[in-house]
Coordinates of C-alpha atoms and ligand atoms in Angstrom, one line a residue:
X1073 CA -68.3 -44.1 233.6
X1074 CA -71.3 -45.9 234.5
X1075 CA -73.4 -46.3 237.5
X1076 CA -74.2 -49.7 238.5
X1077 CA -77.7 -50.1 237.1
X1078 CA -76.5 -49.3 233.5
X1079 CA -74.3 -52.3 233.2
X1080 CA -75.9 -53.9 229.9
X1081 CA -76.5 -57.8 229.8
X1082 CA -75.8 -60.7 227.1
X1083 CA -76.4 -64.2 228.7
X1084 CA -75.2 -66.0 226.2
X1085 CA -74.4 -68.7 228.7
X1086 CA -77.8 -68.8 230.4
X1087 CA -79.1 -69.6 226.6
X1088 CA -77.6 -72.4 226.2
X1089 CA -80.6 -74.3 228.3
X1090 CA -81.6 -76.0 231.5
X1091 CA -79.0 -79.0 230.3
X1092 CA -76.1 -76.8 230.7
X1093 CA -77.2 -74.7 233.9
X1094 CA -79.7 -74.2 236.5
X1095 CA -81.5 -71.2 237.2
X1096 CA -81.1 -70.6 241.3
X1097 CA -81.6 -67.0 243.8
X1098 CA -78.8 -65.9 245.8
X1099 CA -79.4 -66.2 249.0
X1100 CA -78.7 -62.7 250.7
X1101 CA -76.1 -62.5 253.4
X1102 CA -76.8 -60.8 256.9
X1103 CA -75.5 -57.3 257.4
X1104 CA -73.6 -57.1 253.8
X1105 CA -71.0 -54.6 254.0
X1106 CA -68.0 -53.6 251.7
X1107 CA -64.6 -55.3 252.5
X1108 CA -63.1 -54.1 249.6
X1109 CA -63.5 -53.4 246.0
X1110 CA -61.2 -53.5 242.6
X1111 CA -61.2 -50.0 241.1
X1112 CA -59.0 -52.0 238.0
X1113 CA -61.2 -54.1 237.8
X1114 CA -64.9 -51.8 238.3
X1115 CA -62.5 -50.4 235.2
X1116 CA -64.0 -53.4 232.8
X1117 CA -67.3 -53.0 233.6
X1118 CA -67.4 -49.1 232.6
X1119 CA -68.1 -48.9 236.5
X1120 CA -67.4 -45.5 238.4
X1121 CA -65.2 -46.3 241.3
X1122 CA -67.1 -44.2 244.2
X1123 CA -70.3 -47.0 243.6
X1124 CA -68.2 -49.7 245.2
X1125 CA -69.3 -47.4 249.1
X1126 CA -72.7 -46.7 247.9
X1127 CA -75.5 -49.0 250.0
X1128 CA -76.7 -50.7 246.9
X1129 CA -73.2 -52.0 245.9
X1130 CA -73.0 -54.5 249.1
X1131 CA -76.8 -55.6 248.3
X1132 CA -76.0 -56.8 245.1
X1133 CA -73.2 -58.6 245.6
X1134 CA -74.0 -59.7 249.5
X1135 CA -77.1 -61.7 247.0
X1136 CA -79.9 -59.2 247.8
X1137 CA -80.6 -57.7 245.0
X1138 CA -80.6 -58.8 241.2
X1139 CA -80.5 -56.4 238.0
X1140 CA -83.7 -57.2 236.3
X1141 CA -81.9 -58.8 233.4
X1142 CA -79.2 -61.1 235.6
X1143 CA -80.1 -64.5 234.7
X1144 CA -77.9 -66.7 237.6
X1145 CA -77.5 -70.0 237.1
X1146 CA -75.6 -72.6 238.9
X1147 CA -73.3 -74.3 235.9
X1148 CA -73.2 -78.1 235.8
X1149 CA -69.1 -79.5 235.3
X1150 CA -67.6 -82.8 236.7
X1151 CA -63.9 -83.4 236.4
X1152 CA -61.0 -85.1 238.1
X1153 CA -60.2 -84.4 241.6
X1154 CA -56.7 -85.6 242.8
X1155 CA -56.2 -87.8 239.9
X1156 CA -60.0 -89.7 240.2
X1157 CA -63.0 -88.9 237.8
X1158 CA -66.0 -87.2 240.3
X1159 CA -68.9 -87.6 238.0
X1160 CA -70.7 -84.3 238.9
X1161 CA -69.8 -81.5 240.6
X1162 CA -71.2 -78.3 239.6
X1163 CA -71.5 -74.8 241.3
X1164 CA -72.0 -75.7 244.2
X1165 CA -71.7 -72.5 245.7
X1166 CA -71.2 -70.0 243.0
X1167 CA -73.5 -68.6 240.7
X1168 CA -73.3 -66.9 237.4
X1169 CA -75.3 -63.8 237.4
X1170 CA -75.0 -63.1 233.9
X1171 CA -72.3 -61.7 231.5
X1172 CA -72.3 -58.2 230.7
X1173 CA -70.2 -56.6 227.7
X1174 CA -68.5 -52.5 228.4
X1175 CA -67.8 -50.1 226.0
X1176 CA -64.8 -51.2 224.5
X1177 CA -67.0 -54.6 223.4
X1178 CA -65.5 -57.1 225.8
X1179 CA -67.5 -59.8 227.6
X1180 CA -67.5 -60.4 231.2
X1181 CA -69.1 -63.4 232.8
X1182 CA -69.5 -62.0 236.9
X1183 CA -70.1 -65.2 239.1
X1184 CA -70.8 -64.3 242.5
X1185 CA -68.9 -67.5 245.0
X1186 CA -70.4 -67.9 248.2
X1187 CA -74.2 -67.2 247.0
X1188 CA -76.0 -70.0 248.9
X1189 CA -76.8 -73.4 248.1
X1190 CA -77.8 -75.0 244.2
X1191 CA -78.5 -78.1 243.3
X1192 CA -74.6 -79.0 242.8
X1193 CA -74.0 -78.5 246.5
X1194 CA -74.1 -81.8 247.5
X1195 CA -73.1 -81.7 251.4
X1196 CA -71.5 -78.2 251.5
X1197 CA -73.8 -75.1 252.7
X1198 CA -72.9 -73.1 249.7
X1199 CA -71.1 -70.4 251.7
X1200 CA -67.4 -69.5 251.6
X1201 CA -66.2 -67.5 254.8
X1202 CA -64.3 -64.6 254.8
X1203 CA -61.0 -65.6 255.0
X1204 CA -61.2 -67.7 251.8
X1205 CA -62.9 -64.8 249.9
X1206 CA -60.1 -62.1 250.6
X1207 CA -57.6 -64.7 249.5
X1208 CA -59.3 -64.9 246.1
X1209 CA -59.5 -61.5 245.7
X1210 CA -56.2 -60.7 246.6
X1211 CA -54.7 -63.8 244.7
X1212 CA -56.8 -62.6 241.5
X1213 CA -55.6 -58.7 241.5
X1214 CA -52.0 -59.6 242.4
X1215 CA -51.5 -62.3 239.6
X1216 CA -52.8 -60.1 237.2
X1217 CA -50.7 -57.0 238.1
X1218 CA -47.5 -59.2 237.5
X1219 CA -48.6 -60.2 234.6
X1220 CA -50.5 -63.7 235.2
X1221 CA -53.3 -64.6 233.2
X1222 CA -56.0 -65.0 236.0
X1223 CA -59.7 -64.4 236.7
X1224 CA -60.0 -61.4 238.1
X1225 CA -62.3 -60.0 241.5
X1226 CA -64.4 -57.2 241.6
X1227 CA -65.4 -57.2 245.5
X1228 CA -65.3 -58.9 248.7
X1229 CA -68.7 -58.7 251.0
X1230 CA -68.3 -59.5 254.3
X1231 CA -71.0 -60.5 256.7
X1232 CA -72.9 -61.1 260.1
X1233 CA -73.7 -64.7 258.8
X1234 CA -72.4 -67.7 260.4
X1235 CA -71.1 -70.4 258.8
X1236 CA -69.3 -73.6 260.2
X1237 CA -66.0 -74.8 259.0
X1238 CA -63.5 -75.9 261.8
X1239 CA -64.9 -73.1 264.0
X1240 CA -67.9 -70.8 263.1
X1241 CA -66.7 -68.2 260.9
X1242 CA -68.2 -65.1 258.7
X1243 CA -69.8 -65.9 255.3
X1244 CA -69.0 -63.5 252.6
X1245 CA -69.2 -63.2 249.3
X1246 CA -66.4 -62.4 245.8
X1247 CA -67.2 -61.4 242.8
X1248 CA -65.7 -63.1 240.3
X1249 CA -64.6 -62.1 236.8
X1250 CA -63.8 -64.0 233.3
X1251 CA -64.4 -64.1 229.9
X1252 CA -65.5 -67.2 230.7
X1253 CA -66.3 -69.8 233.2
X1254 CA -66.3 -72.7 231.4
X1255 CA -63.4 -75.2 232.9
X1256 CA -62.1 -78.7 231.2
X1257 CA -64.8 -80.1 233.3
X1258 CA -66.9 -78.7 231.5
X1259 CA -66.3 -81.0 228.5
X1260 CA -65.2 -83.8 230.9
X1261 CA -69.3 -83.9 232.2
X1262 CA -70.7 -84.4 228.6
X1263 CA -68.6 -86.8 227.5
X1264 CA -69.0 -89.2 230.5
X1265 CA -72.6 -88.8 230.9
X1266 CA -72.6 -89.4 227.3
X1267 CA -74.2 -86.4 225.9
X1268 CA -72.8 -85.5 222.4
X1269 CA -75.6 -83.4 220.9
X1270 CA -75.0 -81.2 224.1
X1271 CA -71.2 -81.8 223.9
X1272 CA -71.4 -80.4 220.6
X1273 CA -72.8 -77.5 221.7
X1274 CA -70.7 -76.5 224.5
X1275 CA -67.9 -76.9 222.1
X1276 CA -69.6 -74.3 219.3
X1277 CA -70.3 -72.1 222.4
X1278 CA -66.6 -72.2 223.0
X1279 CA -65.2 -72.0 219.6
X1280 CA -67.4 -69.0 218.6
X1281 CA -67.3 -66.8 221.4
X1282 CA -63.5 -67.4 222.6
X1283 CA -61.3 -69.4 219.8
X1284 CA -63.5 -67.2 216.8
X1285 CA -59.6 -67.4 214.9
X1286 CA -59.4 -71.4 214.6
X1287 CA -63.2 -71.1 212.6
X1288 CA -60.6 -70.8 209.9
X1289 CA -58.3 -73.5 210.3
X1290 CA -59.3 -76.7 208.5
X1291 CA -60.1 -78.6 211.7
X1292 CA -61.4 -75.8 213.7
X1293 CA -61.9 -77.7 217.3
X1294 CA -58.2 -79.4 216.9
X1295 CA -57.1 -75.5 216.3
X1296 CA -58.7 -75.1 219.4
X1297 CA -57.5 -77.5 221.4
X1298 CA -53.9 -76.8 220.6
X1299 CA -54.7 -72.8 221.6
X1300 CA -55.8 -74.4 225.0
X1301 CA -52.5 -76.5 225.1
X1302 CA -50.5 -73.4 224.2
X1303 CA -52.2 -71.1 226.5
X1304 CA -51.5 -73.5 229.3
X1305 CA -47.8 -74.1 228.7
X1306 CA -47.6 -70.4 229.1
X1307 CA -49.7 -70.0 232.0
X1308 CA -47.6 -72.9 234.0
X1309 CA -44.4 -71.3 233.2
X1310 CA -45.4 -68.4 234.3
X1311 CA -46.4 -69.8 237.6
X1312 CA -43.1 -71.7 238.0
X1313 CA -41.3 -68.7 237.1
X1314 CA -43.1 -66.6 239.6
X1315 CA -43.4 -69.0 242.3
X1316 CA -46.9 -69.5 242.5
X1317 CA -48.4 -72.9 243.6
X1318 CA -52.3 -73.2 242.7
X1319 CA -53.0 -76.2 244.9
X1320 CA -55.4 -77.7 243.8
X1321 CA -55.0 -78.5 240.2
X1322 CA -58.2 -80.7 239.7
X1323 CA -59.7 -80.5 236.1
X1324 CA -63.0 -78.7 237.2
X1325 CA -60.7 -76.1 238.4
X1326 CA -58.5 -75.4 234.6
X1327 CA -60.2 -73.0 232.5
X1328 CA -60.5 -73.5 228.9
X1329 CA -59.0 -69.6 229.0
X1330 CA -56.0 -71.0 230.1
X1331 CA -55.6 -68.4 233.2
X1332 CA -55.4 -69.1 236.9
X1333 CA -59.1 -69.9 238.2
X1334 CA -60.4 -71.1 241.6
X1335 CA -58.3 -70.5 244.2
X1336 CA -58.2 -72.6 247.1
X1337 CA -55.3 -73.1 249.2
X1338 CA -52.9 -71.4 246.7
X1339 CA -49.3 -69.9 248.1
X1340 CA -46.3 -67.6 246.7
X1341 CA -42.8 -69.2 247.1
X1342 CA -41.4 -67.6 250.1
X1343 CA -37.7 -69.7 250.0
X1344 CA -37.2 -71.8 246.7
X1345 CA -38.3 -75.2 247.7
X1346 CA -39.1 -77.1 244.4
X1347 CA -40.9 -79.7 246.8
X1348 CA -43.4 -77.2 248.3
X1349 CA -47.5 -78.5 248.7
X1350 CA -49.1 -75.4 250.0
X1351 CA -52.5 -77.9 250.2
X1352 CA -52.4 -78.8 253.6
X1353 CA -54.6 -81.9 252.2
X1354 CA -52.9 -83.0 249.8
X1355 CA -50.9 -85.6 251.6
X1356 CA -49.2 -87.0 248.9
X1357 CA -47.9 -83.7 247.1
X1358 CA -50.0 -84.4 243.7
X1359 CA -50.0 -80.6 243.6
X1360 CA -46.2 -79.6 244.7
X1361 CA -44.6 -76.8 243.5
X1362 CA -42.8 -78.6 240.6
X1363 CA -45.5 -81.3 240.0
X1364 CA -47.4 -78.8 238.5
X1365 CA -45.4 -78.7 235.3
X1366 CA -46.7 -82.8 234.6
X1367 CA -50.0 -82.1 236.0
X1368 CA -50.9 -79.4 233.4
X1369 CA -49.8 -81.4 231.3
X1370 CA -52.3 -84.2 232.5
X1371 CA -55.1 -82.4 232.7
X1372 CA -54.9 -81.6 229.1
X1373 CA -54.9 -85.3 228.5
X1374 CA -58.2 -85.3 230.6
X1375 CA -59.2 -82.9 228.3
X1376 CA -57.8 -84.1 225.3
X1377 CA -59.9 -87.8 226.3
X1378 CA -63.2 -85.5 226.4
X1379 CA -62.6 -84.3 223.0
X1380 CA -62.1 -87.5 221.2
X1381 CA -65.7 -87.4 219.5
X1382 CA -64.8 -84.9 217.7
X1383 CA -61.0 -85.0 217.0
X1384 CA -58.7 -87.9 216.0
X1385 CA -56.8 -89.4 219.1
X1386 CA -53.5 -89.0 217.0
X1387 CA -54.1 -85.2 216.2
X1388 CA -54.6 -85.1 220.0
X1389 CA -51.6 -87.0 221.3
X1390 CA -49.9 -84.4 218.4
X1391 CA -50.8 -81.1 220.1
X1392 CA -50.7 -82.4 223.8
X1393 CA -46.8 -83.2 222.6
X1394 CA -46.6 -78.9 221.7
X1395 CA -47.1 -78.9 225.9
X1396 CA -43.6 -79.5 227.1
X1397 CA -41.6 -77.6 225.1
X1398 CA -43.5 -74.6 225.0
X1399 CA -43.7 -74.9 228.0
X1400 CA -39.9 -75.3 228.2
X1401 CA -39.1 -72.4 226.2
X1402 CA -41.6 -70.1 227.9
X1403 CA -40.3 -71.2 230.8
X1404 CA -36.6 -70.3 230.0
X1405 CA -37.5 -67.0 228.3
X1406 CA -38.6 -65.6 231.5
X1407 CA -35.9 -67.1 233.5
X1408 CA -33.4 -65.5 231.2
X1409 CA -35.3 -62.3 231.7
X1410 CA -35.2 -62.2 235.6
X1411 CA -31.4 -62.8 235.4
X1412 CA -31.2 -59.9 233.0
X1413 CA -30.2 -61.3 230.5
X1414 CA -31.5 -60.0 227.1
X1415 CA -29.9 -62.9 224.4
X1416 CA -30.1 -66.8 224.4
X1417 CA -27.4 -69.2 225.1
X1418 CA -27.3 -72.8 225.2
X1419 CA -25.9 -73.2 229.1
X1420 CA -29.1 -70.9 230.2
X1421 CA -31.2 -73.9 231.0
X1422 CA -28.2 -75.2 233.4
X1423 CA -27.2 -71.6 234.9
X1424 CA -31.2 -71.2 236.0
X1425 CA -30.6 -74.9 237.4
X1426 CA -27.9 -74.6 239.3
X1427 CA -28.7 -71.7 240.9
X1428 CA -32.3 -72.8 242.2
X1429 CA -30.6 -75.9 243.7
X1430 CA -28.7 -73.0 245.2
X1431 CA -31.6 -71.6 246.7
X1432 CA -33.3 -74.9 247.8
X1433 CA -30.5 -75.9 249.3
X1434 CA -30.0 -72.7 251.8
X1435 CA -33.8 -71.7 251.8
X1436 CA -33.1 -68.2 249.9
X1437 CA -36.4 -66.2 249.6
X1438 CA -37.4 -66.5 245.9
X1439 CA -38.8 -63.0 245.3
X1440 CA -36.1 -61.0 247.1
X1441 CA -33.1 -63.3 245.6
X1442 CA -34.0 -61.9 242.0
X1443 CA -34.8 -58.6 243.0
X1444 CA -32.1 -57.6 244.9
X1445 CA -29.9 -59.4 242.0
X1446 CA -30.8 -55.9 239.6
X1447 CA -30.2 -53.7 242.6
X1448 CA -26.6 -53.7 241.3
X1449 CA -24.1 -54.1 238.9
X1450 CA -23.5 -57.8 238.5
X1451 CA -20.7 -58.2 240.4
X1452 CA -22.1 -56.2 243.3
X1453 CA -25.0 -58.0 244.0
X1454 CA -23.8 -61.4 244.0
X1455 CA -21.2 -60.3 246.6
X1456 CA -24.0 -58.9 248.7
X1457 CA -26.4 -61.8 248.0
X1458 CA -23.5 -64.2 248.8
X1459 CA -24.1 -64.2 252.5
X1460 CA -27.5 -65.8 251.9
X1461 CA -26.2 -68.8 250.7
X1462 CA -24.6 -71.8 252.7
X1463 CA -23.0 -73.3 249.7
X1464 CA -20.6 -70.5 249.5
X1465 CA -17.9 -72.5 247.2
X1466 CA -21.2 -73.9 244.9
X1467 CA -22.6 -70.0 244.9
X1468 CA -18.9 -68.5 244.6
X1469 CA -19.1 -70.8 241.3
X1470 CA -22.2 -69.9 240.1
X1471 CA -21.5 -66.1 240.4
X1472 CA -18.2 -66.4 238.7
X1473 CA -20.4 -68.6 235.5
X1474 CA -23.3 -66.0 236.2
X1475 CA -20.7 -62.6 236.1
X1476 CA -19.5 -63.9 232.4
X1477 CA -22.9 -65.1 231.4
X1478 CA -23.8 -60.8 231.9
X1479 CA -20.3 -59.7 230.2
X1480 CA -21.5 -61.9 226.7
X1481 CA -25.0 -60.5 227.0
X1482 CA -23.5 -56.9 226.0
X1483 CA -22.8 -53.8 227.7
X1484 CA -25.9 -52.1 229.9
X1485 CA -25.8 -48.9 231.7
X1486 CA -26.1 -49.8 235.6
X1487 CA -29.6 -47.8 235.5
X1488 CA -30.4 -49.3 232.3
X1489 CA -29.7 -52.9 234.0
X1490 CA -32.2 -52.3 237.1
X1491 CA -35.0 -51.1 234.8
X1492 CA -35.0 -53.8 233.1
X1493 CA -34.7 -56.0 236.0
X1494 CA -37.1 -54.6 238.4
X1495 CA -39.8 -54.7 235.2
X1496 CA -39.7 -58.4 235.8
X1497 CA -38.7 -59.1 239.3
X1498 CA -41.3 -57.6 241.4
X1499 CA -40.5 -56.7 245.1
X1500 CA -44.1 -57.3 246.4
X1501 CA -45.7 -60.6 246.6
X1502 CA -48.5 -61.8 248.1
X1503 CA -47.4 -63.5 251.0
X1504 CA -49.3 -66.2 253.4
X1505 CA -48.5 -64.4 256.2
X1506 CA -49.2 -60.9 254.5
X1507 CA -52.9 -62.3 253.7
X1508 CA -53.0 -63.6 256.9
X1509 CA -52.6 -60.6 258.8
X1510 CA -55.0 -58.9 256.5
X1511 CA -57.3 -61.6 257.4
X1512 CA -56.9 -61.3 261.4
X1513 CA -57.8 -57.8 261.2
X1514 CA -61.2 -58.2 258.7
X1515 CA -62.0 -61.2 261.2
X1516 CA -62.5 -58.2 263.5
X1517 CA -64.0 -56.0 261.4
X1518 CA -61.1 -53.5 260.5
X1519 CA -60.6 -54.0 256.3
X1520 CA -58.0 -51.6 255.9
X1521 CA -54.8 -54.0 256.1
X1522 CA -56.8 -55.7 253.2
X1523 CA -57.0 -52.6 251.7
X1524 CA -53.4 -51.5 252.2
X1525 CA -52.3 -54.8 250.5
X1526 CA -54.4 -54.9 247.7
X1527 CA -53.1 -51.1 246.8
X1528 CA -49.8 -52.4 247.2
X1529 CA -49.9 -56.1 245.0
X1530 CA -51.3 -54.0 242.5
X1531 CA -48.2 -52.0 241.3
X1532 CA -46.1 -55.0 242.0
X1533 CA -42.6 -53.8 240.3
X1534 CA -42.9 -50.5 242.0
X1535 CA -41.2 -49.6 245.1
X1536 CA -43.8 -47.8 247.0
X1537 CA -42.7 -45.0 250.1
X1538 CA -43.5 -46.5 253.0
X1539 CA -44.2 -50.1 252.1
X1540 CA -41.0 -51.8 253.1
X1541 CA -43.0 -54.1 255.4
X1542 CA -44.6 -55.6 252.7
X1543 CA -41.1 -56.5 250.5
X1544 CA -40.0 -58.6 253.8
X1545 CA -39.2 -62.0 254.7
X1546 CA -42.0 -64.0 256.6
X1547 CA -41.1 -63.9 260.4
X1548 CA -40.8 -67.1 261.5
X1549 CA -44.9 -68.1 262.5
X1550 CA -46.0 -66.7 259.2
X1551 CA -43.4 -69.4 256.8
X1552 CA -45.7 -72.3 257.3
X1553 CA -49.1 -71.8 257.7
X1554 CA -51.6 -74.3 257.1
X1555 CA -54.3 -73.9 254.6
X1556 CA -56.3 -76.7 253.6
X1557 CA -59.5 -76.6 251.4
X1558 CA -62.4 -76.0 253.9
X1559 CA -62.5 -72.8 252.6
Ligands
LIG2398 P1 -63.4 -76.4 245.0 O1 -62.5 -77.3 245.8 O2 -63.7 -75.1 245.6 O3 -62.9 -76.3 243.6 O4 -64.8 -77.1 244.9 C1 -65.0 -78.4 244.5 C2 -66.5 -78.7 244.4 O5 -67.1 -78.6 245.6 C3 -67.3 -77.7 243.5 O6 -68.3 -78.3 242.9 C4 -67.7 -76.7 244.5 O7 -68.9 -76.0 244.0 C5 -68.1 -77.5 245.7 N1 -68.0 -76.8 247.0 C6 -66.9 -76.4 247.6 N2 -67.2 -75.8 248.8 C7 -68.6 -75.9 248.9 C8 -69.6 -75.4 249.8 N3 -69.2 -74.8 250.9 N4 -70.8 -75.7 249.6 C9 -71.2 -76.3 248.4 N5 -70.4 -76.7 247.5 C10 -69.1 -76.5 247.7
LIG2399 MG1 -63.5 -75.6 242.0

């Protein structure tokens, strides 16, 4: 365990040069205070978890202090926003402290959102209010305890300074964590401004410190590209099989990692609707639930354009065509796995189809559907779950194809059919309304709902005494909340 001034510092990053990044101060918030921190994730940086309450913990990541050998910068990146190219954009708002490597060798970039402005803010004030910061956090910890690739979030600050949005709110700060920040914009911003010798660079940056393995393939940066296809198709079925809408699927917001990075007005399925745009602003559903199977697969061809000076366009058109089915069979395989089902049929593809128009159709909640569907035998739960369902001849028919489906699989102990099941189908999500009220309360200074829900999302599969508020569905003000990007 270490205490927080013996975290030790690589900037690789920050060597790369002024072309890459610009060196900027955070500037410190008012009254910083601890909303709430990660212990899992203090965990990567070696950190002992009673440092999170300690004084000095808030004024380093509230922007007042700096560890002698943080470097922040403010990255440069462009990328495509809603489908057109934005030639710069840029942390605006977010800085890079530095990256620091723990014990067990890994590298951790910790970007601190919210730090003030930098040259890439153009009209924004380089804040991010409170609100916006807890959903981050809690988005961040959640995904990754069910199993989503994601950035991850050390800490939220919270604040006595005011910043304007719709109504004057609180700035705060997160701390963000990755192996890297570097996004598909990234590539997009030295390609456009025409910078090869630097595009060049990024790319060996890339290759050596995250894709070392394709060094020995015969075209090491086509290797690469096709990992970053690959890691995509399984990110995107994973957030289609979970129910998770990012929002705002922009190219400066995909990380070459291929996790989930830079949440903005992101949202959990509550009832299966395939149609669902959780971005209040995105008028003409770009970003929907089920566009975001196509859009990934744009992106990459953003991407994939970017990369042209250094690979052959039909080696890229050859890996971007690996995208749909991986993503396909990803897609399936976890499917198959929240129905409990352990083999592979042919039919699977239409059984997981039919019953999602199912669900769409009569609005069944998403989390609790599968859940409750490894409560029981089979034949049990789709009698209970029946009631759900206004279809009940089309769900009568699906249970019957469904009942047999589970007889071919092979024969499963009732306790061995739930553990499996409930390892996949988690009970907690993190709901709008959930954050929400979590947010209500911080807005008046009490952080322990935010608390209580982040202790909960983080052992998602478990049931957890005295937590059944938290495996509900939304009352009826908390299914449609607004959240747009001024965040
Ligand atoms: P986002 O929608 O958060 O991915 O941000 C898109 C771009 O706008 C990025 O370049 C951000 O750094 C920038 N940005 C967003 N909010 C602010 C803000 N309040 N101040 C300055 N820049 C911002
Ligand atoms: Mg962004």
């Amino acid at each position: 365990m270490k205490a927080l001034d013996e975290l030790t510092f690589d900037n690789r990053f920050a060597r790369l040069g002024d072309a890459f990044s610009t060196h900027v101060l955070p500037e410190p918030l008012d009254a910083p205070r601890l909303v709430v921190a990660s212990e899992a994730a203090m965990a990567l940086l070696d950190l002992d978890p009673a440092v999170a309450e300690t004084p000095v913990f808030a004024e380093l990541f509230g922007g007042h202090k700096l560890w002698a050998e943080a470097e922040p910068r403010a990255m440069v990146y462009s990328g495509h926003q809603f489908g057109g190219y934005t030639p710069q954009l840029g942390d605006g708002r977010g800085l890079l402290l530095g990256e620091v490597y723990n014990q067990a060798g890994e590298h951790w970039d910790l970007h601190l959102k919210g730090a003030g402005m930098t040259p890439y803010s153009r009209m924004g004030d380089g804040r991010a209010v409170l609100r916006s910061s807890i959903r981050e956090f809690l988005a961040s910890e959640a995904l990754h305890a069910l199993g989503i690739p994601s950035s991850r979030a050390l800490c939220v600050i919270g604040s006595d300074t005011p910043v304007w949005r719709e109504k004057q709110e609180r700035g705060a700060m997160v701390l963000r964590m990755a192996h890297s920040h570097i996004r598909f914009g990234h590539f997009e911003y030295f390609y456009y401004t025409k910078k090869p010798e630097q595009q060049a660079q990024l790319a060996e940056h890339v290759l050596n410190l995250h894709y070392p393995e394709c060094r020995e393939q015969p075209e090491p940066y086509l290797a690469m590209f096709r990992e970053i296809v690959e890691r995509n198709a399984e990110l995107i079925a994973k957030w289609q099989a979970y129910g998770f809408c990012h929002g705002v699927m922009n190219t400066d917001n995909m990380s070459i990692l291929g996790i989930t990075f830079d949440f903005g007005p992101f949202a959990f399925l509550d009832d299966f609707d395939a149609h669902f745009i959780c971005n209040h602003s995105d008028h003409e559903g770009r970003y929907s639930f089920s566009n975001q199977v196509p859009i990934g697969q744009w992106n990459l061809s953003a991407l994939a354009q970017a990369l042209t000076p250094f690979i052959s366009v039909d080696a890229l058109k050859e890996a971007l065509g690996l995208y749909l089915p991986l993503y396909q069979a990803n897609y399936l395989d976890l499917m198959r796995r929240r129905l409990g089902l352990t083999t592979a049929e042919d039919d699977d593809q239409q059984l997981v189809e039919r019953l999602l128009k199912l669900m769409q159709n009569s609005g069944v909640d998403y989390t609790l559907f599968f859940r409750r569907l490894g409560d029981e035998s089979a034949a049990l739960a789709v009698a209970r779950l029946r009631d759900d369902f206004v279809d009940l001849a089309g769900f009568d028919a699906w249970a019957e194809q469904y009942k047999a489906r589970v007889e071919r699989d092979g024969e499963f102990s009732q306790e061995q059919r739930r553990a499996r099941m409930h390892a996949v189908n988690p009970l907690y999500i993190l709901r709008n309304y959930l954050a929400q009220n979590a947010i209500v309360a911080a807005e008046s200074g009490d952080y322990s709902e935010v608390r209580r829900l982040h202790a909960v999302l983080s052992k998602p599969f478990e049931e957890q005494a005295g937590m059944e508020q938290y495996a509900q569905r939304p009352p009826d003000w908390g299914k449609h909340l607004e959240i747009s990007c001024s965040s």
